Every structure is written in C-alpha cells, then in structure tokens.
XYZ file of C-alpha atoms in Angstrom:
345
model
C -0.118 0.034 -0.053
C 1.281 3.484 -0.818
C 1.726 5.781 1.759
C -0.149 9.433 1.541
C 2.095 12.248 0.531
C 1.763 13.680 3.983
C 2.709 10.521 5.432
C 6.285 11.037 7.883
C 6.640 6.821 7.030
C 8.997 5.945 4.767
C 7.684 2.933 2.296
C 10.370 -0.100 3.008
C 10.182 -2.888 -0.070
C 10.064 -6.692 2.042
C 13.734 -7.592 2.426
C 15.029 -4.274 2.570
C 16.384 -2.169 5.735
C 17.088 0.969 5.656
C 20.335 2.658 6.976
C 19.836 6.992 7.425
C 21.252 8.549 4.228
C 23.528 11.042 6.744
C 25.489 8.074 7.212
C 26.234 7.079 3.166
C 27.595 9.062 0.682
C 26.159 8.648 -2.203
C 27.912 8.958 -5.345
C 26.871 8.462 -9.277
C 30.316 7.695 -11.115
C 31.478 7.477 -14.566
C 33.820 4.641 -15.131
C 35.655 3.094 -18.477
C 34.511 0.377 -19.748
C 36.269 -2.550 -18.309
C 35.372 -5.745 -16.605
C 33.658 -6.156 -13.872
C 36.260 -7.427 -11.357
C 38.511 -4.124 -12.934
C 35.867 -2.090 -11.862
C 35.386 -3.304 -8.315
C 38.965 -3.191 -7.703
C 39.171 0.620 -9.183
C 36.141 2.160 -7.834
C 37.732 2.844 -4.874
C 40.691 5.131 -6.247
C 37.664 6.464 -8.261
C 36.210 8.102 -5.384
C 39.111 8.825 -3.203
C 38.806 12.608 -4.250
C 35.455 12.654 -3.355
C 35.903 11.878 0.201
C 36.650 13.646 3.324
C 38.442 10.246 4.598
C 41.226 7.514 4.052
C 40.485 4.632 1.763
C 41.138 2.778 4.644
C 38.608 4.366 6.985
C 35.795 3.724 4.700
C 33.989 0.716 2.591
C 33.169 1.941 -0.881
C 30.972 -0.449 -2.047
C 30.134 -0.386 -6.383
C 26.791 -0.798 -7.067
C 24.017 -1.103 -10.008
C 25.062 1.010 -13.113
C 22.653 3.763 -13.786
C 20.470 3.689 -16.827
C 22.958 5.489 -18.970
C 25.138 2.403 -18.975
C 28.271 4.313 -18.147
C 27.282 5.976 -14.598
C 27.715 3.622 -11.430
C 25.833 3.896 -7.924
C 28.892 3.771 -5.278
C 28.029 3.949 -1.844
C 31.196 5.461 0.618
C 30.635 4.326 4.428
C 32.725 4.887 7.348
C 33.506 1.493 8.971
C 33.511 2.041 12.131
C 29.777 3.205 11.277
C 29.047 -0.018 9.731
C 30.308 -2.179 12.363
C 27.920 -0.185 14.449
C 24.527 -1.247 12.570
C 22.492 -3.956 13.596
C 21.201 -5.387 10.886
C 18.902 -8.287 9.736
C 20.888 -10.960 8.189
C 18.260 -12.168 5.750
C 17.532 -8.147 4.986
C 19.471 -5.895 2.206
C 21.297 -2.726 3.580
C 20.341 0.145 1.860
C 20.780 3.991 2.494
C 17.266 5.563 2.778
C 17.962 7.910 -0.125
C 17.422 5.065 -2.214
C 13.688 4.684 -1.053
C 12.907 7.562 -3.636
C 13.069 6.721 -7.510
C 15.737 8.399 -9.949
C 13.451 11.769 -10.991
C 13.669 13.556 -14.269
C 16.756 15.666 -15.858
C 16.317 19.427 -13.764
C 13.965 17.741 -10.997
C 14.510 16.278 -7.299
C 13.158 13.595 -5.731
C 12.186 14.899 -2.199
C 10.845 13.012 0.864
C 10.551 15.049 4.622
C 9.259 13.979 7.881
C 9.275 17.450 9.566
C 13.019 17.874 10.413
C 15.135 15.804 8.225
C 14.469 15.399 4.201
C 16.114 12.933 1.482
C 16.634 13.849 -1.987
C 17.418 11.664 -5.022
C 19.074 13.714 -8.014
C 18.750 12.310 -11.829
C 22.379 10.614 -11.970
C 20.923 8.402 -9.218
C 22.490 9.752 -6.500
C 21.465 11.653 -3.526
C 21.802 12.746 0.207
C 19.935 13.231 3.595
C 20.120 16.895 5.509
C 18.448 18.486 8.123
C 15.421 20.162 6.429
C 16.620 23.542 7.965
C 19.465 23.451 5.422
C 17.356 22.266 2.198
C 16.869 25.444 1.226
C 20.524 26.293 0.725
C 21.525 23.284 -0.855
C 18.121 23.804 -3.435
C 19.487 27.216 -3.693
C 23.342 26.151 -4.780
C 21.471 23.264 -7.204
C 20.031 26.262 -9.555
C 16.189 26.311 -7.663
C 15.447 22.043 -9.698
C 11.910 21.535 -9.840
C 10.755 19.612 -6.624
C 8.684 15.941 -6.877
C 7.503 15.678 -3.887
C 6.654 12.106 -2.309
C 6.120 12.729 1.226
C 6.021 15.658 3.998
C 5.746 19.420 3.275
C 7.767 22.089 1.717
C 7.349 25.626 2.992
C 6.775 28.541 0.229
C 10.445 28.856 -1.027
C 10.444 26.104 -3.153
C 7.648 27.300 -5.385
C 8.238 24.746 -7.919
C 7.050 21.700 -6.356
C 4.382 18.986 -7.099
C 3.041 16.185 -5.274
C 4.355 12.737 -7.068
C 3.058 9.115 -6.741
C 5.336 6.427 -4.840
C 6.599 3.866 -7.771
C 4.708 0.391 -6.957
C 8.038 -1.122 -6.853
C 11.308 -0.725 -6.010
C 13.696 0.565 -8.878
C 14.533 -2.954 -10.254
C 18.369 -2.127 -10.816
C 19.139 -2.081 -6.784
C 17.555 -5.583 -6.156
C 20.906 -6.839 -5.940
C 22.724 -4.165 -4.209
C 22.974 -4.323 -0.348
C 25.894 -2.509 1.929
C 26.113 -5.913 3.995
C 28.357 -7.181 1.457
C 31.069 -5.025 2.238
C 30.974 -6.376 6.049
C 30.950 -9.615 5.009
C 33.715 -9.395 2.021
C 36.074 -7.617 4.369
C 36.411 -10.483 6.828
C 39.185 -13.098 5.779
C 39.907 -16.697 6.602
C 39.771 -16.378 10.161
C 42.699 -18.612 11.178
C 45.525 -18.301 13.124
C 48.193 -17.326 11.399
C 50.822 -19.979 11.800
C 48.108 -21.886 9.503
C 47.461 -19.795 7.277
C 49.954 -20.729 4.631
C 48.229 -24.195 5.269
C 44.956 -22.721 4.866
C 45.547 -21.270 1.660
C 46.870 -24.433 0.117
C 44.154 -26.542 1.227
C 41.674 -23.865 -0.408
C 43.863 -23.539 -3.898
C 43.802 -27.735 -3.324
C 40.035 -28.002 -3.825
C 40.138 -25.963 -6.531
C 42.357 -27.817 -8.557
C 39.401 -30.624 -8.391
C 36.307 -28.221 -10.311
C 36.494 -28.490 -13.844
C 35.214 -24.916 -13.908
C 38.562 -23.233 -14.253
C 39.966 -23.096 -17.516
C 42.049 -25.966 -18.094
C 42.090 -29.290 -19.243
C 42.455 -32.782 -17.999
C 46.356 -32.649 -18.000
C 46.568 -29.685 -16.691
C 44.531 -29.760 -13.844
C 46.256 -32.920 -13.164
C 49.524 -31.367 -12.734
C 48.201 -28.986 -10.684
C 46.365 -31.645 -8.235
C 49.837 -33.061 -7.935
C 51.800 -30.025 -7.470
C 49.453 -29.214 -4.283
C 49.397 -32.691 -3.101
C 53.189 -32.012 -3.374
C 52.985 -28.818 -1.326
C 50.152 -29.448 1.217
C 52.368 -32.990 1.983
C 55.666 -30.784 2.608
C 54.165 -28.239 4.508
C 52.048 -30.821 6.719
C 55.602 -32.477 7.423
C 57.632 -28.981 8.223
C 54.385 -28.788 11.134
C 55.397 -31.517 12.575
C 52.247 -33.530 11.018
C 53.235 -36.859 9.302
C 50.986 -36.705 5.859
C 49.520 -39.928 4.893
C 48.268 -40.771 1.135
C 45.154 -38.340 1.465
C 47.220 -34.710 2.027
C 44.091 -32.914 1.368
C 42.182 -34.583 4.287
C 44.843 -34.580 6.712
C 45.189 -30.907 6.088
C 41.587 -30.467 6.690
C 41.761 -32.451 9.880
C 44.506 -30.632 11.223
C 42.469 -27.041 10.356
C 39.570 -28.218 12.162
C 41.313 -29.260 15.765
C 43.077 -25.425 15.236
C 39.456 -24.204 15.349
C 37.969 -26.012 17.717
C 35.655 -27.852 15.779
C 35.194 -31.244 14.294
C 36.585 -29.806 10.525
C 36.622 -25.989 8.898
C 33.150 -25.466 7.599
C 34.597 -24.113 4.649
C 35.478 -27.534 3.279
C 31.617 -29.337 3.581
C 30.662 -25.796 1.904
C 33.010 -25.709 -0.919
C 32.078 -29.133 -1.498
C 28.173 -28.437 -1.665
C 29.045 -25.709 -4.227
C 31.019 -27.380 -6.115
C 28.315 -30.169 -6.384
C 26.014 -27.684 -7.000
C 27.926 -25.758 -9.992
C 29.493 -29.394 -11.541
C 25.889 -28.834 -14.211
C 27.251 -25.605 -15.562
C 31.307 -27.142 -15.976
C 32.255 -25.458 -19.261
C 30.000 -22.577 -18.979
C 31.058 -20.983 -15.319
C 34.218 -19.886 -14.784
C 35.275 -19.554 -10.807
C 37.552 -16.427 -10.592
C 37.484 -15.415 -7.086
C 36.898 -17.195 -3.952
C 36.979 -16.021 -0.072
C 35.377 -17.598 2.881
C 34.308 -15.619 6.496
C 34.856 -17.763 8.974
C 32.830 -15.102 11.420
C 29.578 -15.424 9.569
C 30.449 -18.590 7.941
C 30.229 -17.072 4.580
C 31.803 -18.431 1.336
C 32.013 -15.781 -1.660
C 32.379 -16.729 -4.832
C 32.820 -14.621 -8.135
C 31.297 -16.316 -11.621
C 31.643 -15.888 -14.776
C 29.238 -17.257 -17.465
C 27.927 -15.812 -21.398
C 24.736 -14.579 -20.277
C 23.302 -13.455 -17.415
C 20.647 -16.157 -17.918
C 23.130 -18.740 -16.842
C 24.422 -16.488 -14.001
C 20.909 -16.771 -12.697
C 20.178 -20.148 -13.272
C 23.616 -21.327 -10.740
C 21.968 -18.687 -8.260
C 19.015 -20.771 -8.182
C 21.069 -24.174 -8.327
C 23.186 -23.155 -4.963
C 19.649 -21.496 -3.624
C 18.818 -25.363 -3.946
C 21.845 -26.928 -2.361
C 20.418 -24.967 1.023
C 22.865 -21.685 0.778
C 21.258 -18.687 2.116
C 22.351 -16.145 -1.323
C 23.011 -13.125 -1.322
C 23.406 -11.445 -4.988
C 25.378 -8.957 -6.415
C 24.610 -6.672 -9.442
C 25.589 -9.023 -12.597
C 27.479 -7.233 -15.294
C 28.206 -7.597 -19.094
C 31.756 -6.665 -20.269
C 33.962 -8.057 -23.128
C 30.994 -10.895 -23.864
C 30.919 -11.878 -20.679
C 28.507 -11.466 -17.420
C 29.608 -11.566 -14.094
C 27.902 -11.858 -10.210
C 29.050 -12.114 -7.102
C 27.518 -14.204 -5.123
C 27.553 -14.648 -0.878
C 26.833 -17.587 0.298
C 25.887 -18.800 4.278
C 24.697 -21.925 5.497
C 24.486 -25.118 3.762
C 26.989 -26.684 5.460
C 25.299 -29.304 6.888
C-alpha cells in the first residue's frame, strides 16, 4: 500500500532495511569500460578525491549501473559506522535515499518528515540533510523542480508538485546491499601459523573443479603440485602426512579451530556439486571464505546473465542462503558475485 503524500513513514520494501542517508555518501561515478572485477578493484580510487577520509577508514561499495550504462552508483560508509549497525542478516541494507525513484532531468525527488529531508538527484545519487538546510542546497543546485513524495515544504520551494510512489522498488537496486562490504571485509579467520596451510588447502580444492579454465592434463599437474605442497607443509609443521594430504590438512585445520572440521571444506564441496552441471560454461574467478559469518563469497563468469541466474538457483537449492551482487556484462561475458551462507550441514 502506498502512503499518502503527507505520511511521515518511509515505505520500506520487503527484505530491505534502511540506513539513514546521513551515514552514507551516495555518489554517481562515471567509469570506463572494463571487466567487472577490475571495476570493483578500481572504484575506491575513482572516488578517493571526493571523500574526506582515508580509504582505510571507509567501505567503498560498488552498486548497480544506472540507465546510461556508463554511470555507477557507489556508496561510501565509514567502517566504524557500519560495524555499529545492527542489521537483519536476511535483509538487504540500503541508504534510505534509495527509497526514492530517480527523478527526471532538472528535478529532485524529495521526502520529508518535518525534521529531515532525503533527496534523490537525476544522476541516481542523493543525500539526506536537516530540513532547515535544504533551501541552501536547493539554491546551490539552481533551484531544480521538486517532486514531493511525502511530507511538506515551505513556500520557498515554489516549483513543487506531489508525486505518487512507484509501485515497486527500482529493479536496478534489487542486488545492491551494503552488508556485502561487512562480509567481504572478513578473511579466513585462522591463526597466522595456519595461514599457509589454509591457503594451500583452498587452492587444492579449487584444483578439483572443472569450472577453472584448464584441460584434464593441466588439472592433473595442478593437483599433483598442490598435493606435494600440502605434504611438505604438513611435514614441516610436524604433522606426518599420509596418502590423502588434503584430508589430513582438513582435520588439522579443524582441530586448530576447535571444531570437528573447518566449515569451509564442506561448504566448498556442496557449492562445487551445485555448480557441476554448468562445467564448461561457468568460470570461477574469485573465492573467499569468512569464518566469522560462515560465508563463502564466489565471483562467477558466464556467457550470459541467464546462466548466472541458473547458477544462483542451483546454489540456493543446495541449501545456501544467497546474497547476489549486481550482474554485469563486459567483453562478451556476464559476471556476478554470490555470498553463500549456511549449507554446511
């Protein structure tokens, strides 16, 4: 149900939790054509001169592409601010500015509750501010027309008109989630003395899947080399390795964590089993494990978005709770990041 134009309640779509726009810098950033993985790596440096903080102190989260295909929505939030947010792990976390639709050129979309205002600008970005500051910002922007989605504005805003709320949230935001920064920031949570063993074990598991671009002979060579590295590492740590070095390493890592076995291994096994039907069509370009939230973050490339959607359904059907990043296309490939949680039973 849509609120009336004077309602002070911001409509919230199912599965979304809003963060006050004052806590998030929302930018529209033009970026050159590049693969999605490179874009994610470059976005922080693209906004560095627009933020009054060190990159070490903030999360820079790449959002979806806007309608022009050359501009990307980017959110910047201080690490300590995001750490204090209590969020529903099943809900997507978004700045409340994104509740408003993107307005037409020369217009602002505005909502007020009597004390504060949120504003969406035609480039897709926006901001929140105390209502008393809005006239100053409006004047600085050369007095754009106001599409008022809720609340009231004074006579100083002469060119304003009430606007109806859209029936659904903008579909370009359906895969945008500030929580992805919180999950991605956590690495493999193991003592440093186990770091090399854990890294080798992860790559050993990767060596078994046909998703990587390599022929059967190359995979065999990779497996043999990784088995040797595992065995040498175990022996150097004082743990004699048997015929199955990967099994021995998994058991040792499990004891180091005080568990029956690291959750990473069964999660990977279930993930790769779900991906197996797409062997030859899907490439795994990145994998990270966050022990803090028992999450597996994978980045996949495929010939088209439909294939990625099929993969998302497959891993969801394997028992995982899936948070999907925005699917992008470049150089004839579609790419998407999936964050998987659960599924380790």
